[in-house]
Amino acid sequence: MTKKFQSLLAMSLMLSPSMVHSAKEPLPLKATSAWQIDYADDRCRLARRFGEVETAVYIFLDRYGPGEGFRLTTAGKPMKTSLLKDVAEVTFGPSESEQTVAFNNGTSGDLPALHFVGRIRIAPPSDEEKAAIAKLDKNDIWIDLLPISEERQKALRYLQIGKPLRQSVILETGSMKAPLAALDACVDDLMGHWGIDVENHKKLTRPAIPTNSPGEWIKSSDYPSNMLVAGQPAIIEFRLSVGADGIATQCHIQATTRPKEFDDAVCNSVMRRARFYPALDSEGKPLASFYRNTVHFQIP
């Protein structure tokens, strides 16, 4: 797929150099670039810069398939923390509740970065949804969360990162309706690139669902020994092509933080153990589809 970038917003806002902040006050950063949408080969990315020079912070929202979730990365000197891993306080405000999200400390280029683990949405699950999630057994994957309306997306004005930062940062995003709509359009294009019938998949009565727990697909003994000795964490986004008979036919690594040897071990393990109930179309008939997930490998 040809890589292309599309500017969503024409205006760049500059941070006034006269603004002074105490150590205890949040650091507000205005946008200093337009939103950029990156149509990559196997993922869609929203990116934007906030602040100037020493205070510059870049955010990346990566989506590897359909749905409202995304992987969040924030990079810049204000993101520096001594913790190798922990949970961060993340709020899409002013209308959505704070959520705590696990992260790994790392870099993006030569900048300190928080690499948030797993997929998040602009809003955490409701209390009712959290209760339902708590009741999931090991053979369940997730529950269907209520969609976040366009009105709620439009009402957003900022993204705030609190703990573990010594000074919380407020990134003045403005409305997220147009950027998230562009991310949705990119994912539709991405699925078409995979050979998926996008319109049929929007009407599925059931997606491809594992018949056994994904947590049992990969075991520590599956990893190359030199990767285990290194002891470094790994985050791997993968996608399986799943036939109308429920059999996985191909494994695709969509993004990885580890060498190819590690990726191959993941795909080999998943292909050997994953089993599925096939996806069903609007008439309840099986059809070829896909399954996506993330492997987070962490030495305790």
PDB file of C-alpha atoms in Angstrom:
ATOM      1  CA  MET A   1       0.000   0.000   0.000  1.00  0.00           C
ATOM      2  CA  THR A   2       1.357   3.412  -0.863  1.00  0.00           C
ATOM      3  CA  LYS A   3       2.049   5.500   2.173  1.00  0.00           C
ATOM      4  CA  LYS A   4       0.243   8.806   2.209  1.00  0.00           C
ATOM      5  CA  PHE A   5      -0.382  11.598   4.640  1.00  0.00           C
ATOM      6  CA  GLN A   6      -3.399  13.838   4.863  1.00  0.00           C
ATOM      7  CA  SER A   7      -3.607  17.032   6.883  1.00  0.00           C
ATOM      8  CA  LEU A   8      -6.845  17.253   8.843  1.00  0.00           C
ATOM      9  CA  LEU A   9      -6.480  20.674  10.397  1.00  0.00           C
ATOM     10  CA  ALA A  10      -5.079  23.739   8.670  1.00  0.00           C
ATOM     11  CA  MET A  11      -4.247  25.872  11.693  1.00  0.00           C
ATOM     12  CA  SER A  12      -1.269  25.443  14.004  1.00  0.00           C
ATOM     13  CA  LEU A  13      -1.518  27.098  17.405  1.00  0.00           C
ATOM     14  CA  MET A  14       1.590  28.419  19.122  1.00  0.00           C
ATOM     15  CA  LEU A  15       2.315  28.267  22.849  1.00  0.00           C
ATOM     16  CA  SER A  16       2.819  31.720  24.317  1.00  0.00           C
ATOM     17  CA  PRO A  17       6.354  32.012  25.746  1.00  0.00           C
ATOM     18  CA  SER A  18       5.029  34.304  28.459  1.00  0.00           C
ATOM     19  CA  MET A  19       3.071  31.498  30.143  1.00  0.00           C
ATOM     20  CA  VAL A  20       4.652  30.498  33.453  1.00  0.00           C
ATOM     21  CA  HIS A  21       3.810  27.359  35.383  1.00  0.00           C
ATOM     22  CA  SER A  22       4.596  26.329  38.904  1.00  0.00           C
ATOM     23  CA  ALA A  23       5.878  22.826  39.537  1.00  0.00           C
ATOM     24  CA  LYS A  24       2.517  21.775  40.943  1.00  0.00           C
ATOM     25  CA  GLU A  25       0.371  23.174  38.150  1.00  0.00           C
ATOM     26  CA  PRO A  26      -0.399  21.105  35.031  1.00  0.00           C
ATOM     27  CA  LEU A  27       1.603  22.134  31.980  1.00  0.00           C
ATOM     28  CA  PRO A  28      -0.845  23.134  29.197  1.00  0.00           C
ATOM     29  CA  LEU A  29       0.512  22.708  25.672  1.00  0.00           C
ATOM     30  CA  LYS A  30      -1.237  24.046  22.597  1.00  0.00           C
ATOM     31  CA  ALA A  31      -1.085  22.199  19.278  1.00  0.00           C
ATOM     32  CA  THR A  32       1.865  23.284  17.136  1.00  0.00           C
ATOM     33  CA  SER A  33       1.111  21.070  14.138  1.00  0.00           C
ATOM     34  CA  ALA A  34      -1.929  19.823  12.286  1.00  0.00           C
ATOM     35  CA  TRP A  35      -3.194  16.293  12.858  1.00  0.00           C
ATOM     36  CA  GLN A  36      -1.481  13.892  10.465  1.00  0.00           C
ATOM     37  CA  ILE A  37      -3.027  10.592   9.357  1.00  0.00           C
ATOM     38  CA  ASP A  38      -0.555   7.927   8.248  1.00  0.00           C
ATOM     39  CA  TYR A  39      -1.857   5.151   5.983  1.00  0.00           C
ATOM     40  CA  ALA A  40       0.848   2.540   6.635  1.00  0.00           C
ATOM     41  CA  ASP A  41       0.982  -1.047   5.348  1.00  0.00           C
ATOM     42  CA  ASP A  42      -0.578  -2.695   8.391  1.00  0.00           C
ATOM     43  CA  ARG A  43      -1.753   0.047  10.730  1.00  0.00           C
ATOM     44  CA  CYS A  44      -3.272   3.539  10.806  1.00  0.00           C
ATOM     45  CA  ARG A  45      -1.713   6.338  12.837  1.00  0.00           C
ATOM     46  CA  LEU A  46      -2.861   9.747  14.033  1.00  0.00           C
ATOM     47  CA  ALA A  47      -0.009  12.014  15.065  1.00  0.00           C
ATOM     48  CA  ARG A  48       0.328  15.569  16.326  1.00  0.00           C
ATOM     49  CA  ARG A  49       2.836  17.831  18.056  1.00  0.00           C
ATOM     50  CA  PHE A  50       2.134  20.055  21.041  1.00  0.00           C
ATOM     51  CA  GLY A  51       4.348  22.727  22.588  1.00  0.00           C
ATOM     52  CA  GLU A  52       7.690  24.090  21.386  1.00  0.00           C
ATOM     53  CA  VAL A  53      11.333  23.009  21.681  1.00  0.00           C
ATOM     54  CA  GLU A  54      11.964  21.925  25.305  1.00  0.00           C
ATOM     55  CA  THR A  55       8.267  21.377  26.034  1.00  0.00           C
ATOM     56  CA  ALA A  56       7.402  19.676  22.724  1.00  0.00           C
ATOM     57  CA  VAL A  57       5.283  16.530  23.097  1.00  0.00           C
ATOM     58  CA  TYR A  58       4.255  14.231  20.262  1.00  0.00           C
ATOM     59  CA  ILE A  59       1.263  11.906  20.502  1.00  0.00           C
ATOM     60  CA  PHE A  60       0.604   8.859  18.347  1.00  0.00           C
ATOM     61  CA  LEU A  61      -2.711   6.979  18.196  1.00  0.00           C
ATOM     62  CA  ASP A  62      -2.216   3.665  16.393  1.00  0.00           C
ATOM     63  CA  ARG A  63      -5.047   1.434  15.263  1.00  0.00           C
ATOM     64  CA  TYR A  64      -4.425  -2.017  13.776  1.00  0.00           C
ATOM     65  CA  GLY A  65      -7.981  -3.001  12.946  1.00  0.00           C
ATOM     66  CA  PRO A  66     -11.621  -1.927  13.330  1.00  0.00           C
ATOM     67  CA  GLY A  67     -13.018  -0.697  16.628  1.00  0.00           C
ATOM     68  CA  GLU A  68     -12.723   2.334  18.851  1.00  0.00           C
ATOM     69  CA  GLY A  69      -9.551   1.254  20.645  1.00  0.00           C
ATOM     70  CA  PHE A  70      -6.056   2.458  19.839  1.00  0.00           C
ATOM     71  CA  ARG A  71      -2.493   2.173  21.121  1.00  0.00           C
ATOM     72  CA  LEU A  72      -1.293   5.460  22.626  1.00  0.00           C
ATOM     73  CA  THR A  73       2.304   6.684  22.673  1.00  0.00           C
ATOM     74  CA  THR A  74       3.420  10.054  24.066  1.00  0.00           C
ATOM     75  CA  ALA A  75       6.968  11.299  23.463  1.00  0.00           C
ATOM     76  CA  GLY A  76       8.936  14.361  24.530  1.00  0.00           C
ATOM     77  CA  LYS A  77      11.029  15.675  27.420  1.00  0.00           C
ATOM     78  CA  PRO A  78       7.940  16.316  29.611  1.00  0.00           C
ATOM     79  CA  MET A  79       7.264  12.548  29.410  1.00  0.00           C
ATOM     80  CA  LYS A  80      10.490  11.629  31.208  1.00  0.00           C
ATOM     81  CA  THR A  81      10.095   9.316  34.209  1.00  0.00           C
ATOM     82  CA  SER A  82      12.477   7.060  36.126  1.00  0.00           C
ATOM     83  CA  LEU A  83       9.938   4.224  36.297  1.00  0.00           C
ATOM     84  CA  LEU A  84      10.541   1.388  33.836  1.00  0.00           C
ATOM     85  CA  LYS A  85       6.878   0.399  33.922  1.00  0.00           C
ATOM     86  CA  ASP A  86       3.795   1.364  35.900  1.00  0.00           C
ATOM     87  CA  VAL A  87       0.319   2.740  35.318  1.00  0.00           C
ATOM     88  CA  ALA A  88      -0.419   6.281  34.190  1.00  0.00           C
ATOM     89  CA  GLU A  89      -3.419   8.527  34.744  1.00  0.00           C
ATOM     90  CA  VAL A  90      -4.927   9.364  31.357  1.00  0.00           C
ATOM     91  CA  THR A  91      -7.934  11.643  30.835  1.00  0.00           C
ATOM     92  CA  PHE A  92      -9.645  12.800  27.660  1.00  0.00           C
ATOM     93  CA  GLY A  93     -11.327  15.856  29.103  1.00  0.00           C
ATOM     94  CA  PRO A  94     -13.292  17.634  30.157  1.00  0.00           C
ATOM     95  CA  SER A  95     -16.179  15.248  29.598  1.00  0.00           C
ATOM     96  CA  GLU A  96     -14.653  11.775  30.058  1.00  0.00           C
ATOM     97  CA  SER A  97     -13.454  10.072  33.231  1.00  0.00           C
ATOM     98  CA  GLU A  98      -9.856   9.427  34.199  1.00  0.00           C
ATOM     99  CA  GLN A  99      -8.506   5.983  33.355  1.00  0.00           C
ATOM    100  CA  THR A 100      -5.359   4.198  34.531  1.00  0.00           C
ATOM    101  CA  VAL A 101      -3.338   2.629  31.728  1.00  0.00           C
ATOM    102  CA  ALA A 102      -0.233   0.433  31.993  1.00  0.00           C
ATOM    103  CA  PHE A 103       2.859   1.697  30.202  1.00  0.00           C
ATOM    104  CA  ASN A 104       6.459   0.775  29.449  1.00  0.00           C
ATOM    105  CA  ASN A 105       9.076   3.500  29.688  1.00  0.00           C
ATOM    106  CA  GLY A 106      11.130   3.864  26.526  1.00  0.00           C
ATOM    107  CA  THR A 107      12.073   6.194  23.722  1.00  0.00           C
ATOM    108  CA  SER A 108      10.710   7.394  20.394  1.00  0.00           C
ATOM    109  CA  GLY A 109      13.662   8.414  18.288  1.00  0.00           C
ATOM    110  CA  ASP A 110      15.878  10.166  20.841  1.00  0.00           C
ATOM    111  CA  LEU A 111      12.991  11.400  22.998  1.00  0.00           C
ATOM    112  CA  PRO A 112      11.688   9.897  26.268  1.00  0.00           C
ATOM    113  CA  ALA A 113       8.392   8.129  25.611  1.00  0.00           C
ATOM    114  CA  LEU A 114       5.551   6.377  27.400  1.00  0.00           C
ATOM    115  CA  HIS A 115       4.475   3.337  25.384  1.00  0.00           C
ATOM    116  CA  PHE A 116       1.005   2.465  26.673  1.00  0.00           C
ATOM    117  CA  VAL A 117       0.259  -1.238  26.764  1.00  0.00           C
ATOM    118  CA  GLY A 118      -2.857  -2.603  25.108  1.00  0.00           C
ATOM    119  CA  ARG A 119      -5.675  -0.677  23.476  1.00  0.00           C
ATOM    120  CA  ILE A 120      -7.619   2.124  25.130  1.00  0.00           C
ATOM    121  CA  ARG A 121     -10.570   4.282  24.099  1.00  0.00           C
ATOM    122  CA  ILE A 122     -11.208   7.949  24.766  1.00  0.00           C
ATOM    123  CA  ALA A 123     -13.397   6.830  27.678  1.00  0.00           C
ATOM    124  CA  PRO A 124     -13.014   3.981  30.178  1.00  0.00           C
ATOM    125  CA  PRO A 125     -15.716   1.325  30.502  1.00  0.00           C
ATOM    126  CA  SER A 126     -18.774   2.315  32.523  1.00  0.00           C
ATOM    127  CA  ASP A 127     -19.326   0.856  35.993  1.00  0.00           C
ATOM    128  CA  GLU A 128     -21.776  -1.670  34.499  1.00  0.00           C
ATOM    129  CA  GLU A 129     -19.270  -2.685  31.832  1.00  0.00           C
ATOM    130  CA  LYS A 130     -16.491  -3.012  34.426  1.00  0.00           C
ATOM    131  CA  ALA A 131     -18.717  -5.334  36.466  1.00  0.00           C
ATOM    132  CA  ALA A 132     -19.398  -7.465  33.384  1.00  0.00           C
ATOM    133  CA  ILE A 133     -15.673  -7.581  32.553  1.00  0.00           C
ATOM    134  CA  ALA A 134     -14.890  -8.732  36.089  1.00  0.00           C
ATOM    135  CA  LYS A 135     -17.201 -11.716  35.576  1.00  0.00           C
ATOM    136  CA  LEU A 136     -15.486 -12.916  32.382  1.00  0.00           C
ATOM    137  CA  ASP A 137     -14.103 -16.434  32.630  1.00  0.00           C
ATOM    138  CA  LYS A 138     -10.831 -17.537  31.030  1.00  0.00           C
ATOM    139  CA  ASN A 139     -12.530 -18.657  27.820  1.00  0.00           C
ATOM    140  CA  ASP A 140     -14.127 -15.273  27.201  1.00  0.00           C
ATOM    141  CA  ILE A 141     -12.273 -12.503  25.419  1.00  0.00           C
ATOM    142  CA  TRP A 142     -14.190  -9.299  26.039  1.00  0.00           C
ATOM    143  CA  ILE A 143     -17.651  -7.858  26.136  1.00  0.00           C
ATOM    144  CA  ASP A 144     -19.220  -5.495  23.634  1.00  0.00           C
ATOM    145  CA  LEU A 145     -18.774  -1.975  24.988  1.00  0.00           C
ATOM    146  CA  LEU A 146     -21.342   0.658  24.116  1.00  0.00           C
ATOM    147  CA  PRO A 147     -20.111   2.848  21.232  1.00  0.00           C
ATOM    148  CA  ILE A 148     -18.814   6.316  22.064  1.00  0.00           C
ATOM    149  CA  SER A 149     -21.040   8.824  20.272  1.00  0.00           C
ATOM    150  CA  GLU A 150     -19.834  11.516  17.890  1.00  0.00           C
ATOM    151  CA  GLU A 151     -21.209  14.085  20.334  1.00  0.00           C
ATOM    152  CA  ARG A 152     -18.818  12.819  23.023  1.00  0.00           C
ATOM    153  CA  GLN A 153     -15.916  12.859  20.566  1.00  0.00           C
ATOM    154  CA  LYS A 154     -16.782  16.434  19.594  1.00  0.00           C
ATOM    155  CA  ALA A 155     -16.970  17.545  23.243  1.00  0.00           C
ATOM    156  CA  LEU A 156     -13.321  16.636  23.923  1.00  0.00           C
ATOM    157  CA  ARG A 157     -10.868  19.485  24.381  1.00  0.00           C
ATOM    158  CA  TYR A 158      -7.685  17.968  25.802  1.00  0.00           C
ATOM    159  CA  LEU A 159      -5.681  14.882  26.714  1.00  0.00           C
ATOM    160  CA  GLN A 160      -4.147  14.996  30.194  1.00  0.00           C
ATOM    161  CA  ILE A 161      -1.321  12.724  31.342  1.00  0.00           C
ATOM    162  CA  GLY A 162      -0.897  12.738  35.125  1.00  0.00           C
ATOM    163  CA  LYS A 163       0.878  10.122  37.220  1.00  0.00           C
ATOM    164  CA  PRO A 164       3.750   9.105  36.851  1.00  0.00           C
ATOM    165  CA  LEU A 165       4.856  12.521  35.582  1.00  0.00           C
ATOM    166  CA  ARG A 166       6.201  14.953  38.185  1.00  0.00           C
ATOM    167  CA  GLN A 167       4.210  17.659  36.402  1.00  0.00           C
ATOM    168  CA  SER A 168       1.042  16.575  34.632  1.00  0.00           C
ATOM    169  CA  VAL A 169       0.706  17.651  31.003  1.00  0.00           C
ATOM    170  CA  ILE A 170      -2.445  18.896  29.273  1.00  0.00           C
ATOM    171  CA  LEU A 171      -2.365  18.542  25.485  1.00  0.00           C
ATOM    172  CA  GLU A 172      -4.981  20.860  23.994  1.00  0.00           C
ATOM    173  CA  THR A 173      -6.354  18.605  21.250  1.00  0.00           C
ATOM    174  CA  GLY A 174      -9.686  20.325  20.614  1.00  0.00           C
ATOM    175  CA  SER A 175     -12.553  18.236  19.247  1.00  0.00           C
ATOM    176  CA  MET A 176     -11.582  14.652  18.384  1.00  0.00           C
ATOM    177  CA  LYS A 177     -14.550  14.000  16.074  1.00  0.00           C
ATOM    178  CA  ALA A 178     -12.792  14.725  12.766  1.00  0.00           C
ATOM    179  CA  PRO A 179      -9.470  13.032  13.676  1.00  0.00           C
ATOM    180  CA  LEU A 180     -11.207   9.844  14.865  1.00  0.00           C
ATOM    181  CA  ALA A 181     -13.421   9.801  11.751  1.00  0.00           C
ATOM    182  CA  ALA A 182     -10.264   9.973   9.626  1.00  0.00           C
ATOM    183  CA  LEU A 183      -8.811   7.072  11.617  1.00  0.00           C
ATOM    184  CA  ASP A 184     -11.991   5.044  10.936  1.00  0.00           C
ATOM    185  CA  ALA A 185     -11.723   5.757   7.195  1.00  0.00           C
ATOM    186  CA  CYS A 186      -8.084   4.692   7.216  1.00  0.00           C
ATOM    187  CA  VAL A 187      -8.990   1.380   8.885  1.00  0.00           C
ATOM    188  CA  ASP A 188     -11.662   0.701   6.240  1.00  0.00           C
ATOM    189  CA  ASP A 189      -8.990   1.235   3.598  1.00  0.00           C
ATOM    190  CA  LEU A 190      -6.628  -1.028   5.537  1.00  0.00           C
ATOM    191  CA  MET A 191      -9.164  -3.868   5.700  1.00  0.00           C
ATOM    192  CA  GLY A 192      -9.749  -3.580   1.968  1.00  0.00           C
ATOM    193  CA  HIS A 193      -6.003  -4.015   1.529  1.00  0.00           C
ATOM    194  CA  TRP A 194      -6.281  -7.269   3.499  1.00  0.00           C
ATOM    195  CA  GLY A 195      -8.916  -8.548   1.053  1.00  0.00           C
ATOM    196  CA  ILE A 196     -11.755  -8.127   3.568  1.00  0.00           C
ATOM    197  CA  ASP A 197     -15.270  -7.211   2.417  1.00  0.00           C
ATOM    198  CA  VAL A 198     -15.572  -4.091   4.572  1.00  0.00           C
ATOM    199  CA  GLU A 199     -19.316  -3.522   4.185  1.00  0.00           C
ATOM    200  CA  ASN A 200     -20.158  -7.162   4.967  1.00  0.00           C
ATOM    201  CA  HIS A 201     -17.958  -7.008   8.050  1.00  0.00           C
ATOM    202  CA  LYS A 202     -19.847  -4.006   9.363  1.00  0.00           C
ATOM    203  CA  LYS A 203     -22.955  -6.220   9.449  1.00  0.00           C
ATOM    204  CA  LEU A 204     -21.459  -9.313  11.085  1.00  0.00           C
ATOM    205  CA  THR A 205     -23.700 -11.154  13.501  1.00  0.00           C
ATOM    206  CA  ARG A 206     -20.546 -12.696  15.006  1.00  0.00           C
ATOM    207  CA  PRO A 207     -16.835 -12.031  14.542  1.00  0.00           C
ATOM    208  CA  ALA A 208     -14.284 -14.850  14.500  1.00  0.00           C
ATOM    209  CA  ILE A 209     -14.182 -16.010  18.132  1.00  0.00           C
ATOM    210  CA  PRO A 210     -11.537 -18.286  19.710  1.00  0.00           C
ATOM    211  CA  THR A 211     -12.826 -21.621  20.944  1.00  0.00           C
ATOM    212  CA  ASN A 212      -9.924 -21.807  23.423  1.00  0.00           C
ATOM    213  CA  SER A 213      -8.373 -19.130  25.595  1.00  0.00           C
ATOM    214  CA  PRO A 214      -5.862 -16.882  23.766  1.00  0.00           C
ATOM    215  CA  GLY A 215      -3.873 -16.834  27.003  1.00  0.00           C
ATOM    216  CA  GLU A 216      -3.028 -20.500  26.354  1.00  0.00           C
ATOM    217  CA  TRP A 217      -1.699 -19.992  22.819  1.00  0.00           C
ATOM    218  CA  ILE A 218       1.787 -18.832  23.778  1.00  0.00           C
ATOM    219  CA  LYS A 219       3.948 -20.323  26.504  1.00  0.00           C
ATOM    220  CA  SER A 220       7.279 -19.120  27.878  1.00  0.00           C
ATOM    221  CA  SER A 221       8.940 -22.262  26.487  1.00  0.00           C
ATOM    222  CA  ASP A 222       7.974 -21.135  22.969  1.00  0.00           C
ATOM    223  CA  TYR A 223      10.307 -18.125  23.024  1.00  0.00           C
ATOM    224  CA  PRO A 224      13.909 -18.273  21.744  1.00  0.00           C
ATOM    225  CA  SER A 225      16.212 -18.773  24.737  1.00  0.00           C
ATOM    226  CA  ASN A 226      18.391 -15.778  23.861  1.00  0.00           C
ATOM    227  CA  MET A 227      15.268 -13.577  23.891  1.00  0.00           C
ATOM    228  CA  LEU A 228      14.415 -14.812  27.386  1.00  0.00           C
ATOM    229  CA  VAL A 229      17.964 -14.229  28.635  1.00  0.00           C
ATOM    230  CA  ALA A 230      17.846 -10.633  27.357  1.00  0.00           C
ATOM    231  CA  GLY A 231      14.875 -10.071  29.667  1.00  0.00           C
ATOM    232  CA  GLN A 232      13.517  -7.155  27.682  1.00  0.00           C
ATOM    233  CA  PRO A 233       9.745  -6.587  27.340  1.00  0.00           C
ATOM    234  CA  ALA A 234       8.037  -7.118  24.013  1.00  0.00           C
ATOM    235  CA  ILE A 235       4.799  -5.812  22.534  1.00  0.00           C
ATOM    236  CA  ILE A 236       3.663  -7.565  19.373  1.00  0.00           C
ATOM    237  CA  GLU A 237       0.527  -6.773  17.381  1.00  0.00           C
ATOM    238  CA  PHE A 238      -0.608  -9.704  15.249  1.00  0.00           C
ATOM    239  CA  ARG A 239      -3.466 -10.593  12.942  1.00  0.00           C
ATOM    240  CA  LEU A 240      -4.678 -14.030  11.865  1.00  0.00           C
ATOM    241  CA  SER A 241      -6.529 -14.740   8.651  1.00  0.00           C
ATOM    242  CA  VAL A 242      -9.392 -17.059   9.631  1.00  0.00           C
ATOM    243  CA  GLY A 243     -11.229 -19.120   7.023  1.00  0.00           C
ATOM    244  CA  ALA A 244     -14.980 -19.760   6.829  1.00  0.00           C
ATOM    245  CA  ASP A 245     -14.231 -23.124   8.481  1.00  0.00           C
ATOM    246  CA  GLY A 246     -12.722 -21.390  11.535  1.00  0.00           C
ATOM    247  CA  ILE A 247      -9.154 -22.457  10.744  1.00  0.00           C
ATOM    248  CA  ALA A 248      -6.363 -19.881  10.930  1.00  0.00           C
ATOM    249  CA  THR A 249      -4.606 -19.821   7.576  1.00  0.00           C
ATOM    250  CA  GLN A 250      -1.964 -17.124   8.003  1.00  0.00           C
ATOM    251  CA  CYS A 251      -0.289 -15.040  10.710  1.00  0.00           C
ATOM    252  CA  HIS A 252       0.681 -11.417  10.093  1.00  0.00           C
ATOM    253  CA  ILE A 253       2.897  -9.376  12.431  1.00  0.00           C
ATOM    254  CA  GLN A 254       1.488  -5.848  12.284  1.00  0.00           C
ATOM    255  CA  ALA A 255       3.884  -4.154  14.692  1.00  0.00           C
ATOM    256  CA  THR A 256       6.659  -5.344  16.977  1.00  0.00           C
ATOM    257  CA  THR A 257       9.291  -4.108  19.391  1.00  0.00           C
ATOM    258  CA  ARG A 258      11.441  -7.258  19.071  1.00  0.00           C
ATOM    259  CA  PRO A 259      13.583  -9.014  16.415  1.00  0.00           C
ATOM    260  CA  LYS A 260      12.060 -11.230  13.708  1.00  0.00           C
ATOM    261  CA  GLU A 261      13.128 -14.376  15.593  1.00  0.00           C
ATOM    262  CA  PHE A 262      10.802 -13.422  18.418  1.00  0.00           C
ATOM    263  CA  ASP A 263       7.966 -12.602  16.006  1.00  0.00           C
ATOM    264  CA  ASP A 264       8.347 -15.962  14.280  1.00  0.00           C
ATOM    265  CA  ALA A 265       8.059 -17.730  17.638  1.00  0.00           C
ATOM    266  CA  VAL A 266       4.799 -15.881  18.355  1.00  0.00           C
ATOM    267  CA  CYS A 267       3.277 -16.743  14.974  1.00  0.00           C
ATOM    268  CA  ASN A 268       4.375 -20.388  15.162  1.00  0.00           C
ATOM    269  CA  SER A 269       2.805 -20.778  18.628  1.00  0.00           C
ATOM    270  CA  VAL A 270      -0.451 -19.043  17.712  1.00  0.00           C
ATOM    271  CA  MET A 271      -0.912 -20.944  14.462  1.00  0.00           C
ATOM    272  CA  ARG A 272      -0.346 -24.248  16.279  1.00  0.00           C
ATOM    273  CA  ARG A 273      -2.851 -23.674  19.080  1.00  0.00           C
ATOM    274  CA  ALA A 274      -5.482 -21.111  18.004  1.00  0.00           C
ATOM    275  CA  ARG A 275      -8.932 -22.454  17.123  1.00  0.00           C
ATOM    276  CA  PHE A 276     -12.002 -20.416  16.142  1.00  0.00           C
ATOM    277  CA  TYR A 277     -15.712 -20.306  15.656  1.00  0.00           C
ATOM    278  CA  PRO A 278     -15.926 -18.667  12.197  1.00  0.00           C
ATOM    279  CA  ALA A 279     -17.323 -15.186  11.631  1.00  0.00           C
ATOM    280  CA  LEU A 280     -20.978 -15.057  10.546  1.00  0.00           C
ATOM    281  CA  ASP A 281     -22.431 -12.607   8.032  1.00  0.00           C
ATOM    282  CA  SER A 282     -25.747 -10.743   8.335  1.00  0.00           C
ATOM    283  CA  GLU A 283     -27.611 -13.932   7.367  1.00  0.00           C
ATOM    284  CA  GLY A 284     -25.722 -16.111   9.829  1.00  0.00           C
ATOM    285  CA  LYS A 285     -23.525 -17.751   7.173  1.00  0.00           C
ATOM    286  CA  PRO A 286     -19.803 -18.393   7.827  1.00  0.00           C
ATOM    287  CA  LEU A 287     -17.340 -16.193   5.932  1.00  0.00           C
ATOM    288  CA  ALA A 288     -13.596 -15.659   5.806  1.00  0.00           C
ATOM    289  CA  SER A 289     -12.490 -13.034   8.304  1.00  0.00           C
ATOM    290  CA  PHE A 290      -9.663 -12.215  10.708  1.00  0.00           C
ATOM    291  CA  TYR A 291      -8.743 -12.099  14.383  1.00  0.00           C
ATOM    292  CA  ARG A 292      -6.469  -9.511  16.028  1.00  0.00           C
ATOM    293  CA  ASN A 293      -4.682  -9.403  19.347  1.00  0.00           C
ATOM    294  CA  THR A 294      -1.593  -8.177  21.176  1.00  0.00           C
ATOM    295  CA  VAL A 295       1.157 -10.174  22.863  1.00  0.00           C
ATOM    296  CA  HIS A 296       2.738  -8.390  25.823  1.00  0.00           C
ATOM    297  CA  PHE A 297       5.786 -10.307  27.001  1.00  0.00           C
ATOM    298  CA  GLN A 298       7.220  -9.111  30.320  1.00  0.00           C
ATOM    299  CA  ILE A 299       9.849 -10.657  32.595  1.00  0.00           C
ATOM    300  CA  PRO A 300       8.570 -10.250  36.204  1.00  0.00           C
TER     301      PRO A 300
END
